[in-house]
Amino acid sequence: MQDDVVISSAGVAMPRLIYGTAWKKERTAEWVALALAQGFRGIDTACQPKHYYEPGVGEALHAAFELGLGREQIYLQTKFTPLSGQDPLQVPYDPRAALDRQVSQSFQKSRDNLRTDYLDGLVLHSPLADKQELMTVWRAMEHIVLSGGARQLGISNCYDPALFKSLYETATVKPAVLQNRFYADSHYDTELRKFCRAHGVIYQSFWTLTANPGILANAVIAALADRYRRTPAQILFRYLTQVGVVPLTGTTSAQHMREDLAIFEFELTQDDCAGVERLLG
Ligand SMILES: NC(=O)c1ccc[n+]([C@@H]2O[C@H](COP(=O)([O-])OP(=O)(O)OC[C@H]3O[C@@H](n4cnc5c(N)ncnc54)[C@H](OP(=O)(O)O)[C@@H]3O)[C@@H](O)[C@H]2O)c1
C-alpha cells in the first residue's frame, strides 16, 4: 500500500509514485485494476484518445470503489490536450468551439469517462505556442478549480524555465504540478526542478527508465543495486523520490509494479544520492 505522499503547494496529497495509463488501449482497465491491487494509489491519464483510453481507467476505478476502496484514497489526475496533440479523427471535444469551451467540454468528458465528480489534478498536456492562447486555456482551467471540479492544476512538456516561471507569476491558480520527460536533452530540468522545489510545485517525471538506458547501466547505479540488492530501475526511482520527484510508471508487469512500489522499503544515503546526482550532471 502506498502510504507515503507529498503535499503540493495547493495542499493536495499525492503518492510518491504514480501509475501511468498511456498506450494501454483496450487493456487499460485490466492493467489499472492490477496496479490498484498491487497498491498504487496515484493514477495519471489524459483526455486524448490517441494515446489513452480514459473510459478503461474509469471502469477499473469504479470496480475498485464497488469493492470498498474510497475515492479519497486515490490521487486521480487527467489532462486537457490541445488540438495540436489530438488525432483529428477522434477529438474528444468540439474542435470548432472557442478554446475555453474546448477545455470545459474535455473536462466534462473526463469526468464522465472516469465516473467521478472531481479530479485531484488537471494538467495542461503541453503549452500552446501562442502566449495569449495559453492564458485563455489556463484561465478556463482555473475556472474548473474555482468551481470545485479539480483540486489543483499542472502543466506538462514545458521545458523552458522562463515560460514556466511566467505562467507561475501570471496565474491566479498557480501550477502545482510540472510533468516532464526526464532526459539528458533537457539537462534533466535542473533549473526547473530547483524552481519547483522552492515553490512547492511537484515535479513528475516520465520516460524515466526508457530515456536513460546509459544511466541504468552505469557502474555507480550497478554498485548501488548490488549493495541494496535492488534493480537499477529501483535505485533510479528511489533516488528521484528522495529528491522530491514523483516518477510515473506505466509498467504492465505485476512483478515490475511490485518492484516499483518496493522502493519505499529502503533508503539511499546522502552520499549515494550525491553519486546518482553526478550522473545527471
Ligand atoms: N505528459 C506526457 O506527454 C507524457 C508522455 C509520456 C508518458 N506520460 C505518462 O507517463 C507514464 C509512464 O510512461 P513512460 O514513458 O515513463 O514509460 P512506461 O510506459 O512506464 O514504460 C516503461 C518501460 O520500461 C519497462 N520497465 C522495465 N523495468 C521496469 C520497472 N521496474 N518498472 C517499470 N517499468 C519497467 C516497461 O516494461 P514492462 O511493461 O514490461 O514493465 C516499459 O516498457 C505514461 O503511462 C503516461 O501516464 C506522459
PDB file of C-alpha atoms in Angstrom, residues 29-198:
ATOM      1  CA  ALA A  29      -8.974  -1.415 -17.230  1.00  0.00           C
ATOM      2  CA  GLU A  30      -7.153  -4.712 -16.685  1.00  0.00           C
ATOM      3  CA  TRP A  31      -3.782  -3.075 -16.011  1.00  0.00           C
ATOM      4  CA  VAL A  32      -5.174  -0.238 -13.888  1.00  0.00           C
ATOM      5  CA  ALA A  33      -7.020  -2.856 -11.799  1.00  0.00           C
ATOM      6  CA  LEU A  34      -3.754  -4.776 -11.429  1.00  0.00           C
ATOM      7  CA  ALA A  35      -1.893  -1.621 -10.388  1.00  0.00           C
ATOM      8  CA  LEU A  36      -4.570  -0.777  -7.797  1.00  0.00           C
ATOM      9  CA  ALA A  37      -4.435  -4.349  -6.496  1.00  0.00           C
ATOM     10  CA  GLN A  38      -0.642  -4.116  -6.138  1.00  0.00           C
ATOM     11  CA  GLY A  39      -1.080  -0.937  -4.091  1.00  0.00           C
ATOM     12  CA  PHE A  40      -0.773   2.042  -6.442  1.00  0.00           C
ATOM     13  CA  ARG A  41      -2.951   4.925  -5.287  1.00  0.00           C
ATOM     14  CA  GLY A  42      -1.982   7.593  -7.826  1.00  0.00           C
ATOM     15  CA  ILE A  43      -3.275   7.418 -11.412  1.00  0.00           C
ATOM     16  CA  ASP A  44      -2.318   9.599 -14.386  1.00  0.00           C
ATOM     17  CA  THR A  45      -4.393   9.677 -17.555  1.00  0.00           C
ATOM     18  CA  ALA A  46      -5.484  12.116 -20.292  1.00  0.00           C
ATOM     19  CA  CYS A  47      -8.497  13.029 -22.398  1.00  0.00           C
ATOM     20  CA  GLN A  48      -6.512  12.125 -25.512  1.00  0.00           C
ATOM     21  CA  PRO A  49      -7.934   9.030 -27.239  1.00  0.00           C
ATOM     22  CA  LYS A  50      -4.850   8.831 -29.479  1.00  0.00           C
ATOM     23  CA  HIS A  51      -2.742   7.600 -26.539  1.00  0.00           C
ATOM     24  CA  TYR A  52      -5.088   6.989 -23.587  1.00  0.00           C
ATOM     25  CA  TYR A  53      -8.304   5.015 -23.143  1.00  0.00           C
ATOM     26  CA  GLU A  54      -9.791   7.070 -20.308  1.00  0.00           C
ATOM     27  CA  PRO A  55     -13.049   5.048 -20.013  1.00  0.00           C
ATOM     28  CA  GLY A  56     -10.910   1.988 -19.151  1.00  0.00           C
ATOM     29  CA  VAL A  57      -9.395   3.908 -16.224  1.00  0.00           C
ATOM     30  CA  GLY A  58     -12.923   4.794 -15.069  1.00  0.00           C
ATOM     31  CA  GLU A  59     -14.011   1.161 -15.362  1.00  0.00           C
ATOM     32  CA  ALA A  60     -11.155  -0.086 -13.163  1.00  0.00           C
ATOM     33  CA  LEU A  61     -11.700   2.660 -10.590  1.00  0.00           C
ATOM     34  CA  HIS A  62     -15.442   2.037 -10.473  1.00  0.00           C
ATOM     35  CA  ALA A  63     -14.841  -1.681  -9.842  1.00  0.00           C
ATOM     36  CA  ALA A  64     -12.338  -0.879  -7.063  1.00  0.00           C
ATOM     37  CA  PHE A  65     -14.759   1.592  -5.443  1.00  0.00           C
ATOM     38  CA  GLU A  66     -17.502  -1.070  -5.528  1.00  0.00           C
ATOM     39  CA  LEU A  67     -15.143  -3.334  -3.612  1.00  0.00           C
ATOM     40  CA  GLY A  68     -14.675  -0.714  -0.900  1.00  0.00           C
ATOM     41  CA  LEU A  69     -11.792   1.499  -2.000  1.00  0.00           C
ATOM     42  CA  GLY A  70     -12.572   5.125  -1.105  1.00  0.00           C
ATOM     43  CA  ARG A  71     -12.413   7.852  -3.761  1.00  0.00           C
ATOM     44  CA  GLU A  72     -10.437   9.964  -1.273  1.00  0.00           C
ATOM     45  CA  GLN A  73      -7.749   7.241  -1.154  1.00  0.00           C
ATOM     46  CA  ILE A  74      -6.926   7.874  -4.811  1.00  0.00           C
ATOM     47  CA  TYR A  75      -4.989  10.714  -6.400  1.00  0.00           C
ATOM     48  CA  LEU A  76      -6.529  10.956  -9.875  1.00  0.00           C
ATOM     49  CA  GLN A  77      -5.070  13.249 -12.497  1.00  0.00           C
ATOM     50  CA  THR A  78      -6.093  13.847 -16.105  1.00  0.00           C
ATOM     51  CA  LYS A  79      -5.039  16.242 -18.842  1.00  0.00           C
ATOM     52  CA  PHE A  80      -6.529  18.702 -21.262  1.00  0.00           C
ATOM     53  CA  THR A  81      -4.832  18.044 -24.598  1.00  0.00           C
ATOM     54  CA  PRO A  82      -4.902  20.967 -27.051  1.00  0.00           C
ATOM     55  CA  LEU A  83      -5.946  20.260 -30.643  1.00  0.00           C
ATOM     56  CA  SER A  84      -2.319  20.023 -31.812  1.00  0.00           C
ATOM     57  CA  GLY A  85      -1.927  16.890 -29.657  1.00  0.00           C
ATOM     58  CA  GLN A  86      -5.159  15.205 -30.721  1.00  0.00           C
ATOM     59  CA  ASP A  87      -5.833  12.744 -33.531  1.00  0.00           C
ATOM     60  CA  PRO A  88      -8.104  14.832 -35.836  1.00  0.00           C
ATOM     61  CA  LEU A  89     -10.355  11.786 -36.279  1.00  0.00           C
ATOM     62  CA  GLN A  90     -11.057  11.382 -32.557  1.00  0.00           C
ATOM     63  CA  VAL A  91     -11.008  14.792 -30.890  1.00  0.00           C
ATOM     64  CA  PRO A  92     -12.865  14.446 -27.565  1.00  0.00           C
ATOM     65  CA  TYR A  93     -14.421  17.940 -27.804  1.00  0.00           C
ATOM     66  CA  ASP A  94     -15.787  20.237 -30.496  1.00  0.00           C
ATOM     67  CA  PRO A  95     -12.652  21.366 -32.384  1.00  0.00           C
ATOM     68  CA  ARG A  96     -14.514  24.426 -33.691  1.00  0.00           C
ATOM     69  CA  ALA A  97     -15.529  25.620 -30.233  1.00  0.00           C
ATOM     70  CA  ALA A  98     -13.718  28.521 -28.569  1.00  0.00           C
ATOM     71  CA  LEU A  99     -10.661  27.463 -26.546  1.00  0.00           C
ATOM     72  CA  ASP A 100     -12.317  27.893 -23.155  1.00  0.00           C
ATOM     73  CA  ARG A 101     -15.229  25.733 -24.314  1.00  0.00           C
ATOM     74  CA  GLN A 102     -12.807  23.070 -25.545  1.00  0.00           C
ATOM     75  CA  VAL A 103     -11.353  22.938 -22.036  1.00  0.00           C
ATOM     76  CA  SER A 104     -14.736  22.650 -20.318  1.00  0.00           C
ATOM     77  CA  GLN A 105     -16.008  20.045 -22.816  1.00  0.00           C
ATOM     78  CA  SER A 106     -12.838  17.981 -22.428  1.00  0.00           C
ATOM     79  CA  PHE A 107     -13.084  18.177 -18.647  1.00  0.00           C
ATOM     80  CA  GLN A 108     -16.709  17.075 -18.669  1.00  0.00           C
ATOM     81  CA  LYS A 109     -15.741  14.158 -20.917  1.00  0.00           C
ATOM     82  CA  SER A 110     -13.008  13.191 -18.428  1.00  0.00           C
ATOM     83  CA  ARG A 111     -15.449  13.285 -15.523  1.00  0.00           C
ATOM     84  CA  ASP A 112     -17.851  11.062 -17.476  1.00  0.00           C
ATOM     85  CA  ASN A 113     -15.090   8.671 -18.569  1.00  0.00           C
ATOM     86  CA  LEU A 114     -13.637   8.456 -15.080  1.00  0.00           C
ATOM     87  CA  ARG A 115     -17.057   8.349 -13.370  1.00  0.00           C
ATOM     88  CA  THR A 116     -16.047  10.940 -10.803  1.00  0.00           C
ATOM     89  CA  ASP A 117     -17.309  14.361  -9.716  1.00  0.00           C
ATOM     90  CA  TYR A 118     -13.864  15.796  -9.249  1.00  0.00           C
ATOM     91  CA  LEU A 119     -10.260  15.339 -10.326  1.00  0.00           C
ATOM     92  CA  ASP A 120      -7.349  15.716  -7.926  1.00  0.00           C
ATOM     93  CA  GLY A 121      -5.244  17.189 -10.704  1.00  0.00           C
ATOM     94  CA  LEU A 122      -5.913  18.722 -14.115  1.00  0.00           C
ATOM     95  CA  VAL A 123      -2.799  19.088 -16.267  1.00  0.00           C
ATOM     96  CA  LEU A 124      -2.347  21.045 -19.493  1.00  0.00           C
ATOM     97  CA  HIS A 125      -0.720  18.442 -21.768  1.00  0.00           C
ATOM     98  CA  SER A 126       1.606  20.924 -23.457  1.00  0.00           C
ATOM     99  CA  PRO A 127       1.890  24.713 -23.600  1.00  0.00           C
ATOM    100  CA  LEU A 128       0.149  26.401 -26.530  1.00  0.00           C
ATOM    101  CA  ALA A 129       2.637  28.208 -28.787  1.00  0.00           C
ATOM    102  CA  ASP A 130       0.683  31.455 -28.585  1.00  0.00           C
ATOM    103  CA  LYS A 131       1.056  33.003 -25.125  1.00  0.00           C
ATOM    104  CA  GLN A 132      -2.402  34.561 -25.225  1.00  0.00           C
ATOM    105  CA  GLU A 133      -3.992  31.234 -26.143  1.00  0.00           C
ATOM    106  CA  LEU A 134      -2.019  29.569 -23.360  1.00  0.00           C
ATOM    107  CA  MET A 135      -3.500  32.009 -20.850  1.00  0.00           C
ATOM    108  CA  THR A 136      -7.028  31.573 -22.252  1.00  0.00           C
ATOM    109  CA  VAL A 137      -6.721  27.834 -21.667  1.00  0.00           C
ATOM    110  CA  TRP A 138      -5.175  28.337 -18.236  1.00  0.00           C
ATOM    111  CA  ARG A 139      -7.973  30.713 -17.179  1.00  0.00           C
ATOM    112  CA  ALA A 140     -10.532  28.089 -18.252  1.00  0.00           C
ATOM    113  CA  MET A 141      -8.677  25.507 -16.174  1.00  0.00           C
ATOM    114  CA  GLU A 142      -8.619  27.919 -13.227  1.00  0.00           C
ATOM    115  CA  HIS A 143     -12.375  28.260 -13.562  1.00  0.00           C
ATOM    116  CA  ILE A 144     -12.674  24.474 -13.141  1.00  0.00           C
ATOM    117  CA  VAL A 145     -10.655  24.617  -9.910  1.00  0.00           C
ATOM    118  CA  LEU A 146     -12.544  27.632  -8.583  1.00  0.00           C
ATOM    119  CA  SER A 147     -15.865  25.884  -9.229  1.00  0.00           C
ATOM    120  CA  GLY A 148     -14.738  22.715  -7.404  1.00  0.00           C
ATOM    121  CA  GLY A 149     -14.147  20.399 -10.384  1.00  0.00           C
ATOM    122  CA  ALA A 150     -10.425  19.910  -9.831  1.00  0.00           C
ATOM    123  CA  ARG A 151      -8.270  20.363  -6.751  1.00  0.00           C
ATOM    124  CA  GLN A 152      -5.109  21.565  -8.462  1.00  0.00           C
ATOM    125  CA  LEU A 153      -3.604  22.404 -11.843  1.00  0.00           C
ATOM    126  CA  GLY A 154      -0.440  21.406 -13.633  1.00  0.00           C
ATOM    127  CA  ILE A 155       1.367  21.650 -16.934  1.00  0.00           C
ATOM    128  CA  SER A 156       3.322  19.082 -18.937  1.00  0.00           C
ATOM    129  CA  ASN A 157       6.009  19.189 -21.632  1.00  0.00           C
ATOM    130  CA  CYS A 158       7.081  22.649 -20.511  1.00  0.00           C
ATOM    131  CA  TYR A 159      10.890  22.709 -20.746  1.00  0.00           C
ATOM    132  CA  ASP A 160      11.507  26.448 -20.922  1.00  0.00           C
ATOM    133  CA  PRO A 161      12.143  27.791 -17.405  1.00  0.00           C
ATOM    134  CA  ALA A 162      11.206  31.336 -18.491  1.00  0.00           C
ATOM    135  CA  LEU A 163       7.844  30.168 -19.820  1.00  0.00           C
ATOM    136  CA  PHE A 164       7.082  28.130 -16.713  1.00  0.00           C
ATOM    137  CA  LYS A 165       8.052  30.996 -14.398  1.00  0.00           C
ATOM    138  CA  SER A 166       5.964  33.443 -16.394  1.00  0.00           C
ATOM    139  CA  LEU A 167       2.936  31.142 -16.197  1.00  0.00           C
ATOM    140  CA  TYR A 168       3.551  30.747 -12.480  1.00  0.00           C
ATOM    141  CA  GLU A 169       3.690  34.502 -11.967  1.00  0.00           C
ATOM    142  CA  THR A 170       0.659  35.303 -14.143  1.00  0.00           C
ATOM    143  CA  ALA A 171      -1.623  32.535 -12.912  1.00  0.00           C
ATOM    144  CA  THR A 172      -4.240  33.066 -10.241  1.00  0.00           C
ATOM    145  CA  VAL A 173      -4.318  29.324  -9.566  1.00  0.00           C
ATOM    146  CA  LYS A 174      -0.603  28.528  -9.679  1.00  0.00           C
ATOM    147  CA  PRO A 175       0.638  25.344 -11.358  1.00  0.00           C
ATOM    148  CA  ALA A 176       1.166  22.783  -8.590  1.00  0.00           C
ATOM    149  CA  VAL A 177       2.439  20.033 -10.927  1.00  0.00           C
ATOM    150  CA  LEU A 178       5.051  20.004 -13.690  1.00  0.00           C
ATOM    151  CA  GLN A 179       5.094  16.730 -15.645  1.00  0.00           C
ATOM    152  CA  ASN A 180       8.087  16.409 -17.959  1.00  0.00           C
ATOM    153  CA  ARG A 181      10.187  13.919 -19.872  1.00  0.00           C
ATOM    154  CA  PHE A 182      13.209  13.185 -17.717  1.00  0.00           C
ATOM    155  CA  TYR A 183      16.158  13.101 -20.082  1.00  0.00           C
ATOM    156  CA  ALA A 184      19.601  14.399 -20.884  1.00  0.00           C
ATOM    157  CA  ASP A 185      18.493  16.741 -23.704  1.00  0.00           C
ATOM    158  CA  SER A 186      16.772  18.996 -21.158  1.00  0.00           C
ATOM    159  CA  HIS A 187      19.677  18.591 -18.687  1.00  0.00           C
ATOM    160  CA  TYR A 188      17.164  16.750 -16.543  1.00  0.00           C
ATOM    161  CA  ASP A 189      15.339  20.050 -15.981  1.00  0.00           C
ATOM    162  CA  THR A 190      17.817  21.028 -13.268  1.00  0.00           C
ATOM    163  CA  GLU A 191      16.743  24.676 -13.210  1.00  0.00           C
ATOM    164  CA  LEU A 192      13.042  23.899 -13.408  1.00  0.00           C
ATOM    165  CA  ARG A 193      13.285  21.326 -10.640  1.00  0.00           C
ATOM    166  CA  LYS A 194      15.009  23.879  -8.428  1.00  0.00           C
ATOM    167  CA  PHE A 195      12.199  26.362  -9.058  1.00  0.00           C
ATOM    168  CA  CYS A 196       9.619  23.654  -8.358  1.00  0.00           C
ATOM    169  CA  ARG A 197      11.278  22.727  -5.050  1.00  0.00           C
ATOM    170  CA  ALA A 198      11.314  26.373  -3.970  1.00  0.00           C
TER     171      ALA A 198
END
